[in-house]
């Protein structure tokens, strides 16, 4: 059977069996969002106002938390250098790992989002746009995150360093994604924002795997 | 006393004898409570028929708190006296409690729509119940995050005890932060303040929920003990090989 | 009749010169034993042979062409078993073994055969988390058996193995050599392989032919 | 020289050597907070309104990120079981580790806070109260976090599970701390909130070390 | 003249019975060598001796009193060197060694003396990150030398060590025994200690006296 599918099934099995399990990611996402009403107080219209932004920021942080382990486990137990030595192209390995990461974190986040829309009583008319923005945005998080996750290999206390490297890179995503909601509310449609998000997605799809693969080669040398 | 029931076989015999009675009592209470609640209890002058949600919501909410307390107690017993049965009880209680909490949340928000015009408000009690729900989830998640069952048991027991601080917060949140939600009008020092025609069905439903809990608990514990016995057998085989 | 060789290899790790002017040459059917005190550079040399690192001086070549020219090609030729056993605690023994077997998609034996050879087939379904040191080591050695690679690079393979398993491993390696394979092994305890040249590393690394 | 000071200096050295953790915690804290203006839009008075809450939530998440590693490193390389076997009482070891964690994460957070007050233009009159709340609250985060960090040792899912365990427990801290600011603005002083925070601090100081030590003993057994 | 002994010890790990009815006894000045195939239970028994785990059956006692009665006291008597070397990559070799020395605050040799004995004093200032397998192993062995504990529990101490260092280690252990200490060592390669009883573990664990 093809090496790709072998790798894919292994990654998926590992993701579901050990590392940041999807249920956990949702839980963190929800809890993090829930923290804000505690922090900023419960007025509904204010929550509605900040809702999309908060939800997006928390989605970002949730993805971040699970990102650190994307390569760390394989690096520490020596699997990563063996994957580098494997006949499969490293770029392909990276793509598979990113895909699995998105499936096990991004997708659950998207599924959990509507619940949070209710809790932060986000106006119904912008729900679809926000969901679209998540659908286009979360893969970008996984892609850009993979670069960071590869760069921190070896550096201890990865988690925080990772956030440092990745957060600035994903700020544009955040702006366009969270902006999409307002765009709808204030008349001018969100098409532009979503187009831009799509563009970013394609761009990072084209670039990040190479950067990540290179970073990994450096790490195991 | 505790040690008397600790013996699994004795427990099994006892629970087999008790279960039918619990079941019967539960059915009776449910029947009576539901009848009174749905038909013969007065309609609230301002809430209309939605008030009937109370007969599910309130007992469920009480059970949510009760189950966590029960869990904490058995966890403590399990940790301090290394009580196998207590640990099993805690494990068996968790999902039931989570279910009750979820029920309280759902019925509550169903009630909230007509009453407060929204499914959800960031009201102290509502959110603290939500937190309680997360505590249940955390317990169950931690419990099965280990390959060695024993590890999960002890770790999660510690978690329950630490998390217990939340229960009083929920109970009294309404009095501490004045919020949309009802203040305690039944379980209070000065005695209940709501109409007896509502109180009777409420208590009947509460009793029904309680009985349901205990019945389910016994059943689940027995199943768990069976599983443990099977495991023990496997050990002996492993030793024999 | 392939030939794997290196000429006056220099290597610097952590600002310190580990290898200088080391050379070796290895024909199919033969084994190269790397000896030397701790820190002599055995593991380093093996990593160089695997292509995980590039030498700072000298060249490592397969049939005369530098292995750096076509890494993908070299990866198909070799299997590397290092100090770090790439064993996933969450996966069962057989899952661990068969993953690498299927990934290499080589002509080696199947994962379960390898478990048999190394005497851990009874643990196949056990999560690797529960393995003892030697059992883990055996799981990682499965990689070599299943890879079907021509060149086995083994870094202290007999670490933590009991006598019987070490013997079984020796036999397997002999078999690999007999079938025209080659291997480079770093070790402190002589494994008593026939057809083995010894390269002793140290402050002044010599040359073995 | 006393075992305590030996242990303390070692922990501190490790914390500081491992690629300047504290710097990174601050950086994450700052970046996370800075994300909000992007997420929710830049109106000054809105920011001022949500400022304290956002700052506190981000402080909490920043602390969370650095929490997982509190015992993980020692657990994986076998140091933890040796510390259990060491003549020093395990509760004491825990206290030292928590203290170091607070010094290397909590204190930097507090130092960075004023900067963020400016960014989110938080009204000056509540700065002191917020700083006090951070001073009393962050140690609680480290203390409660230590329990979670010890509980997840050897668990299949690390960081996210930790958040699921710890976040619900620290919500009261968040309520009182972030509430302190409003309490001042709306007339009634923040004394009550700070007192409560102090109480929580003392309570967790008294209880958590035992819980953590117990969890660690279970983990290495 | 202390005595350390265990009677019919049972131990279950991960749902599976590892030790059943194992017993041993050890007087000061003597060594106990644990042999047995991989997975026989050597490391498990050492962890039980260290008090890291409690046996599910039987008892382990020092001069007749169960070690579980006063763990703190037992901790002062023993030093445990397991498969996992508690070496911090970020700290230098000497920092790693002296931390455990000062923590134990025992009557053993100083950290730098221990480095000398194990022949890594020239690496003292090097970050442990840069150590080779054997060098790391030596650093973790320093703990035994510096602890000044009466009972050394060593799990495959000669793993990854070169011949000279293994010899140096043997001498050190002999010295420890001569000065009235005792040790339990799990190993696959006989270290040739005098005054050593051997306990062979396996499916049917025997008793050594
Ligand atoms: C999701 C939303 C809600 C949650 C999580 C919730 C939670 C709770 C809890 C925990 C209790 C038990 C209090 C105690 O034992 O002292 C309770 C009681 C009660 N709730 Fe709710 N509630 C919700 C919504 C509502 C709504 C919308 C109403 C109607 C306006 C309501 C009316 C009541 C009443 C009347 C009681 C009985 C109070 C007493 O007599 O003790 N609840 N609720
Ligand atoms: N990652 C690294 N970075 C920098 N220097 C290193 C690194 N790994 C090893 N070294 C240094 O390179 C030298 C050779 O290391 P190597 O691991 O090759 O020795 P070795 O022969 O394998 O020893 P051992 O028998 O202990 O495995 C050692 O002196 C070590 O200090
Ligand atoms: N953490 C664990 N959880 C569950 N079972 C374990 C664990 N560690 C070891 N085991 C099991 O206990 C048995 C004994 O393990 P142990 O490590 O004591 O063997 P050993 O004699 O040290 O072997 P080796 O020579 O390989 O070190 C093994 O069969 C192993 O499967
Ligand atoms: Mg080596
Ligand atoms: Mg062992």
CSV table of N, CA and C in Angstrom, one decimal, chain D residues 6-123:
chain,number,residue,atom,x,y,z
D,6,UNK,N,20.0,24.6,47.2
D,6,UNK,CA,20.5,23.9,46.1
D,6,UNK,C,19.5,23.7,45.0
D,7,UNK,N,18.3,23.2,45.4
D,7,UNK,CA,17.2,22.9,44.5
D,7,UNK,C,16.8,24.2,43.9
D,8,UNK,N,16.6,25.2,44.7
D,8,UNK,CA,16.1,26.5,44.2
D,8,UNK,C,17.0,27.0,43.1
D,9,UNK,N,18.3,27.0,43.4
D,9,UNK,CA,19.2,27.6,42.4
D,9,UNK,C,19.2,26.7,41.1
D,10,UNK,N,19.1,25.4,41.3
D,10,UNK,CA,19.1,24.6,40.0
D,10,UNK,C,17.9,24.9,39.2
D,11,UNK,N,16.7,24.9,39.8
D,11,UNK,CA,15.5,25.2,39.1
D,11,UNK,C,15.6,26.5,38.4
D,12,UNK,N,16.0,27.5,39.2
D,12,UNK,CA,16.2,28.9,38.6
D,12,UNK,C,17.1,28.8,37.4
D,13,UNK,N,18.2,28.2,37.5
D,13,UNK,CA,19.2,28.1,36.5
D,13,UNK,C,18.6,27.5,35.2
D,14,UNK,N,17.9,26.3,35.4
D,14,UNK,CA,17.3,25.7,34.3
D,14,UNK,C,16.3,26.6,33.6
D,15,UNK,N,15.4,27.2,34.5
D,15,UNK,CA,14.4,28.1,33.9
D,15,UNK,C,15.0,29.2,33.0
D,16,UNK,N,16.1,29.8,33.6
D,16,UNK,CA,16.6,30.9,32.9
D,16,UNK,C,17.5,30.4,31.6
D,17,UNK,N,18.1,29.3,31.8
D,17,UNK,CA,19.0,28.8,30.7
D,17,UNK,C,18.1,28.4,29.5
D,18,UNK,N,17.0,27.7,29.8
D,18,UNK,CA,16.2,27.2,28.7
D,18,UNK,C,15.6,28.3,27.8
D,19,UNK,N,16.5,28.9,27.0
D,19,UNK,CA,16.1,29.9,26.0
D,19,UNK,C,15.1,30.9,26.6
D,20,UNK,N,15.6,31.6,27.7
D,20,UNK,CA,14.9,32.7,28.2
D,20,UNK,C,13.4,32.6,28.2
D,21,UNK,N,12.9,31.7,29.0
D,21,UNK,CA,11.5,31.5,29.1
D,21,UNK,C,10.7,32.7,29.3
D,22,UNK,N,11.1,33.4,30.4
D,22,UNK,CA,10.3,34.5,30.9
D,22,UNK,C,10.1,35.5,29.8
D,23,UNK,N,11.1,35.8,29.1
D,23,UNK,CA,11.0,36.7,28.0
D,23,UNK,C,9.8,36.3,27.1
D,24,UNK,N,9.8,35.0,26.8
D,24,UNK,CA,8.8,34.5,25.9
D,24,UNK,C,7.4,34.5,26.4
D,25,UNK,N,7.3,34.3,27.7
D,25,UNK,CA,6.0,34.4,28.3
D,25,UNK,C,5.5,35.8,28.2
D,26,UNK,N,6.3,36.8,28.5
D,26,UNK,CA,5.9,38.2,28.3
D,26,UNK,C,5.5,38.3,26.9
D,27,UNK,N,6.3,37.9,26.0
D,27,UNK,CA,6.1,38.2,24.6
D,27,UNK,C,4.7,37.6,24.2
D,28,UNK,N,4.5,36.4,24.6
D,28,UNK,CA,3.2,35.8,24.2
D,28,UNK,C,2.1,36.6,24.8
D,29,UNK,N,2.2,37.0,26.1
D,29,UNK,CA,1.2,37.8,26.8
D,29,UNK,C,0.9,39.0,26.0
D,30,UNK,N,2.0,39.8,25.7
D,30,UNK,CA,1.8,41.0,24.9
D,30,UNK,C,1.1,40.8,23.6
D,31,UNK,N,1.7,39.8,22.8
D,31,UNK,CA,1.1,39.6,21.5
D,31,UNK,C,-0.3,39.2,21.6
D,32,UNK,N,-0.6,38.3,22.5
D,32,UNK,CA,-2.0,37.9,22.6
D,32,UNK,C,-3.0,39.0,22.9
D,33,UNK,N,-2.5,39.9,23.8
D,33,UNK,CA,-3.3,41.1,24.1
D,33,UNK,C,-3.4,42.0,22.9
D,34,UNK,N,-2.3,42.2,22.2
D,34,UNK,CA,-2.3,43.1,21.1
D,34,UNK,C,-3.2,42.6,20.0
D,35,UNK,N,-3.4,41.2,19.9
D,35,UNK,CA,-4.3,40.7,18.9
D,35,UNK,C,-5.7,41.3,19.0
D,36,UNK,N,-6.1,41.6,20.2
D,36,UNK,CA,-7.5,42.0,20.3
D,36,UNK,C,-7.9,43.2,19.6
D,37,UNK,N,-7.2,44.3,19.6
D,37,UNK,CA,-7.5,45.4,18.8
D,37,UNK,C,-7.8,45.0,17.3
D,38,UNK,N,-6.9,44.1,16.9
D,38,UNK,CA,-7.1,43.6,15.5
D,38,UNK,C,-8.4,42.8,15.4
D,39,UNK,N,-8.7,42.0,16.5
D,39,UNK,CA,-9.8,41.1,16.4
D,39,UNK,C,-11.1,41.9,16.6
D,40,UNK,N,-11.2,42.8,17.6
D,40,UNK,CA,-12.5,43.4,17.9
D,40,UNK,C,-12.6,44.8,17.4
D,41,UNK,N,-11.6,45.3,16.7
D,41,UNK,CA,-11.7,46.7,16.2
D,41,UNK,C,-11.2,47.7,17.3
D,42,UNK,N,-10.7,48.9,16.8
D,42,UNK,CA,-9.9,49.7,17.6
D,42,UNK,C,-10.6,50.8,18.4
D,43,UNK,N,-11.9,50.8,18.5
D,43,UNK,CA,-12.5,52.0,19.3
D,43,UNK,C,-11.9,52.1,20.7
D,44,UNK,N,-11.4,53.2,21.1
D,44,UNK,CA,-10.7,53.4,22.3
D,44,UNK,C,-11.5,53.0,23.5
D,45,UNK,N,-12.8,53.6,23.6
D,45,UNK,CA,-13.5,53.4,24.9
D,45,UNK,C,-13.9,51.9,25.0
D,46,UNK,N,-14.2,51.3,23.8
D,46,UNK,CA,-14.5,49.8,23.9
D,46,UNK,C,-13.3,49.1,24.4
D,47,UNK,N,-12.1,49.4,23.9
D,47,UNK,CA,-10.9,48.7,24.4
D,47,UNK,C,-10.8,49.0,25.9
D,48,UNK,N,-10.9,50.2,26.3
D,48,UNK,CA,-10.8,50.5,27.7
D,48,UNK,C,-11.8,49.7,28.5
D,49,UNK,N,-13.0,49.5,27.9
D,49,UNK,CA,-14.0,48.7,28.7
D,49,UNK,C,-13.5,47.3,28.9
D,50,UNK,N,-13.1,46.6,27.8
D,50,UNK,CA,-12.7,45.2,27.9
D,50,UNK,C,-11.3,45.0,28.3
D,51,UNK,N,-10.5,46.1,28.4
D,51,UNK,CA,-9.1,46.0,28.6
D,51,UNK,C,-8.7,45.1,29.8
D,52,UNK,N,-9.2,45.4,31.0
D,52,UNK,CA,-8.8,44.6,32.2
D,52,UNK,C,-9.1,43.1,32.0
D,53,UNK,N,-10.3,42.8,31.5
D,53,UNK,CA,-10.7,41.4,31.3
D,53,UNK,C,-9.7,40.7,30.3
D,54,UNK,N,-9.5,41.4,29.2
D,54,UNK,CA,-8.7,40.8,28.2
D,54,UNK,C,-7.3,40.5,28.7
D,55,UNK,N,-6.7,41.6,29.4
D,55,UNK,CA,-5.4,41.4,29.9
D,55,UNK,C,-5.3,40.2,30.9
D,56,UNK,N,-6.3,40.1,31.7
D,56,UNK,CA,-6.3,39.0,32.7
D,56,UNK,C,-6.4,37.7,32.0
D,57,UNK,N,-7.3,37.6,31.1
D,57,UNK,CA,-7.5,36.3,30.4
D,57,UNK,C,-6.2,35.9,29.7
D,58,UNK,N,-5.6,36.9,29.0
D,58,UNK,CA,-4.3,36.6,28.3
D,58,UNK,C,-3.2,36.2,29.3
D,59,UNK,N,-3.2,36.9,30.4
D,59,UNK,CA,-2.2,36.5,31.4
D,59,UNK,C,-2.4,35.0,31.8
D,60,UNK,N,-3.7,34.7,32.0
D,60,UNK,CA,-4.0,33.3,32.4
D,60,UNK,C,-3.5,32.3,31.3
D,61,UNK,N,-3.8,32.6,30.1
D,61,UNK,CA,-3.5,31.7,29.0
D,61,UNK,C,-1.9,31.6,28.9
D,62,UNK,N,-1.3,32.8,29.0
D,62,UNK,CA,0.2,32.7,29.0
D,62,UNK,C,0.8,31.8,30.1
D,63,UNK,N,0.3,32.0,31.3
D,63,UNK,CA,0.7,31.2,32.4
D,63,UNK,C,0.5,29.7,32.0
D,64,UNK,N,-0.7,29.5,31.5
D,64,UNK,CA,-1.1,28.1,31.1
D,64,UNK,C,-0.1,27.5,30.2
D,65,UNK,N,0.3,28.2,29.1
D,65,UNK,CA,1.2,27.7,28.1
D,65,UNK,C,2.5,27.2,28.8
D,66,UNK,N,3.0,27.9,29.8
D,66,UNK,CA,4.3,27.6,30.4
D,66,UNK,C,4.1,26.5,31.5
D,67,UNK,N,2.8,26.2,31.8
D,67,UNK,CA,2.6,25.4,32.9
D,67,UNK,C,2.9,23.9,32.7
D,68,UNK,N,2.6,23.4,31.4
D,68,UNK,CA,2.7,22.0,31.2
D,68,UNK,C,4.1,21.5,31.5
D,69,UNK,N,5.1,22.4,31.3
D,69,UNK,CA,6.5,21.9,31.4
D,69,UNK,C,7.0,21.9,32.8
D,70,UNK,N,6.1,22.3,33.8
D,70,UNK,CA,6.6,22.5,35.1
D,70,UNK,C,7.3,21.2,35.6
D,71,UNK,N,6.7,20.0,35.4
D,71,UNK,CA,7.3,18.8,35.8
D,71,UNK,C,7.6,17.8,34.6
D,72,UNK,N,7.1,18.2,33.4
D,72,UNK,CA,7.3,17.2,32.3
D,72,UNK,C,8.7,16.8,32.1
D,73,UNK,N,9.6,17.9,32.0
D,73,UNK,CA,11.0,17.6,31.7
D,73,UNK,C,11.6,16.6,32.7
D,74,UNK,N,11.4,16.9,34.0
D,74,UNK,CA,11.9,16.1,35.0
D,74,UNK,C,11.3,14.7,35.0
D,75,UNK,N,10.1,14.6,34.6
D,75,UNK,CA,9.4,13.3,34.5
D,75,UNK,C,10.0,12.5,33.4
D,76,UNK,N,10.2,13.1,32.2
D,76,UNK,CA,10.7,12.3,31.1
D,76,UNK,C,12.1,11.8,31.2
D,77,UNK,N,13.0,12.7,31.8
D,77,UNK,CA,14.4,12.2,31.9
D,77,UNK,C,14.7,11.6,33.2
D,78,UNK,N,13.7,11.3,34.0
D,78,UNK,CA,13.9,10.5,35.2
D,78,UNK,C,14.3,11.3,36.4
D,79,UNK,N,14.4,12.6,36.3
D,79,UNK,CA,14.8,13.4,37.5
D,79,UNK,C,13.7,13.3,38.5
D,80,UNK,N,12.5,13.3,38.1
D,80,UNK,CA,11.4,13.4,39.1
D,80,UNK,C,11.4,12.3,40.1
D,81,UNK,N,11.6,11.1,39.6
D,81,UNK,CA,11.6,9.9,40.5
D,81,UNK,C,12.8,10.1,41.5
D,82,UNK,N,13.9,10.6,41.0
D,82,UNK,CA,15.0,10.8,41.9
D,82,UNK,C,14.7,11.9,43.0
D,83,UNK,N,14.0,12.9,42.6
D,83,UNK,CA,13.6,13.9,43.5
D,83,UNK,C,12.6,13.3,44.6
D,84,UNK,N,11.8,12.4,44.1
D,84,UNK,CA,10.9,11.7,45.1
D,84,UNK,C,11.7,10.9,46.1
D,85,UNK,N,12.8,10.4,45.6
D,85,UNK,CA,13.7,9.6,46.5
D,85,UNK,C,14.6,10.4,47.3
D,86,UNK,N,14.7,11.7,47.0
D,86,UNK,CA,15.7,12.6,47.6
D,86,UNK,C,15.2,12.8,49.1
D,87,UNK,N,16.2,13.1,50.0
D,87,UNK,CA,15.9,13.3,51.4
D,87,UNK,C,14.9,14.5,51.6
D,88,UNK,N,14.9,15.5,50.6
D,88,UNK,CA,14.0,16.6,50.7
D,88,UNK,C,12.5,16.2,50.6
D,89,UNK,N,11.7,16.8,51.5
D,89,UNK,CA,10.3,16.4,51.4
D,89,UNK,C,9.7,16.9,50.1
D,90,UNK,N,8.9,16.0,49.5
D,90,UNK,CA,8.4,16.3,48.1
D,90,UNK,C,7.5,17.5,48.1
D,91,UNK,N,6.7,17.8,49.2
D,91,UNK,CA,5.9,19.0,49.2
D,91,UNK,C,6.8,20.2,49.1
D,92,UNK,N,8.0,20.1,49.7
D,92,UNK,CA,8.9,21.3,49.7
D,92,UNK,C,9.4,21.4,48.3
D,93,UNK,N,9.8,20.3,47.6
D,93,UNK,CA,10.3,20.4,46.2
D,93,UNK,C,9.2,21.1,45.4
D,94,UNK,N,7.9,20.7,45.6
D,94,UNK,CA,6.9,21.3,44.8
D,94,UNK,C,6.8,22.8,45.0
D,95,UNK,N,6.8,23.2,46.3
D,95,UNK,CA,6.8,24.6,46.6
D,95,UNK,C,7.9,25.3,45.9
D,96,UNK,N,9.1,24.8,45.9
D,96,UNK,CA,10.2,25.5,45.2
D,96,UNK,C,9.9,25.6,43.7
D,97,UNK,N,9.5,24.5,43.1
D,97,UNK,CA,9.2,24.5,41.7
D,97,UNK,C,8.2,25.6,41.4
D,98,UNK,N,7.1,25.6,42.2
D,98,UNK,CA,6.1,26.6,42.0
D,98,UNK,C,6.6,28.0,42.1
D,99,UNK,N,7.4,28.2,43.2
D,99,UNK,CA,8.0,29.5,43.4
D,99,UNK,C,8.8,29.9,42.1
D,100,UNK,N,9.6,29.0,41.7
D,100,UNK,CA,10.4,29.4,40.5
D,100,UNK,C,9.5,29.7,39.3
D,101,UNK,N,8.5,28.8,39.1
D,101,UNK,CA,7.6,29.1,38.0
D,101,UNK,C,7.0,30.4,38.1
D,102,UNK,N,6.6,30.8,39.3
D,102,UNK,CA,6.0,32.2,39.4
D,102,UNK,C,7.0,33.2,39.2
D,103,UNK,N,8.2,33.1,39.7
D,103,UNK,CA,9.2,34.1,39.5
D,103,UNK,C,9.5,34.2,38.0
D,104,UNK,N,9.5,33.2,37.2
D,104,UNK,CA,9.9,33.2,35.8
D,104,UNK,C,8.7,33.5,34.9
D,105,UNK,N,7.5,33.4,35.4
D,105,UNK,CA,6.4,33.7,34.5
D,105,UNK,C,5.5,34.8,35.1
D,106,UNK,N,5.0,34.6,36.4
D,106,UNK,CA,4.1,35.5,37.0
D,106,UNK,C,4.7,36.9,37.1
D,107,UNK,N,5.9,37.0,37.6
D,107,UNK,CA,6.6,38.3,37.8
D,107,UNK,C,6.7,39.0,36.5
D,108,UNK,N,7.3,38.4,35.5
D,108,UNK,CA,7.4,39.1,34.2
D,108,UNK,C,6.0,39.6,33.7
D,109,UNK,N,5.0,38.8,33.9
D,109,UNK,CA,3.7,39.2,33.4
D,109,UNK,C,3.3,40.5,34.1
D,110,UNK,N,3.5,40.5,35.4
D,110,UNK,CA,3.2,41.8,36.2
D,110,UNK,C,4.0,42.9,35.6
D,111,UNK,N,5.3,42.7,35.4
D,111,UNK,CA,6.1,43.8,34.9
D,111,UNK,C,5.6,44.3,33.5
D,112,UNK,N,5.1,43.4,32.7
D,112,UNK,CA,4.7,43.8,31.4
D,112,UNK,C,3.3,44.5,31.4
D,113,UNK,N,2.5,44.2,32.4
D,113,UNK,CA,1.2,44.7,32.4
D,113,UNK,C,1.0,46.2,32.1
D,114,UNK,N,1.7,47.0,32.8
D,114,UNK,CA,1.5,48.5,32.6
D,114,UNK,C,1.6,48.9,31.1
D,115,UNK,N,2.5,48.3,30.4
D,115,UNK,CA,2.6,48.6,29.0
D,115,UNK,C,1.3,48.3,28.3
D,116,UNK,N,0.7,47.2,28.7
D,116,UNK,CA,-0.6,46.8,28.1
D,116,UNK,C,-1.7,47.7,28.5
D,117,UNK,N,-1.7,48.1,29.8
D,117,UNK,CA,-2.7,49.1,30.2
D,117,UNK,C,-2.7,50.3,29.3
D,118,UNK,N,-1.5,50.8,28.9
D,118,UNK,CA,-1.4,51.9,28.0
D,118,UNK,C,-2.0,51.5,26.7
D,119,UNK,N,-1.6,50.4,26.1
D,119,UNK,CA,-2.1,50.0,24.8
D,119,UNK,C,-3.6,49.9,24.8
D,120,UNK,N,-4.2,49.3,25.8
D,120,UNK,CA,-5.7,49.1,25.8
D,120,UNK,C,-6.4,50.3,26.5
D,121,UNK,N,-5.8,51.5,26.5
D,121,UNK,CA,-6.0,52.6,27.3
D,121,UNK,C,-6.9,52.4,28.5
D,122,UNK,N,-6.4,51.6,29.5
D,122,UNK,CA,-7.1,51.4,30.7
D,122,UNK,C,-7.1,52.6,31.6
D,123,UNK,N,-8.2,53.1,32.1
D,123,UNK,CA,-8.2,54.3,33.0
D,123,UNK,C,-7.1,54.2,34.1
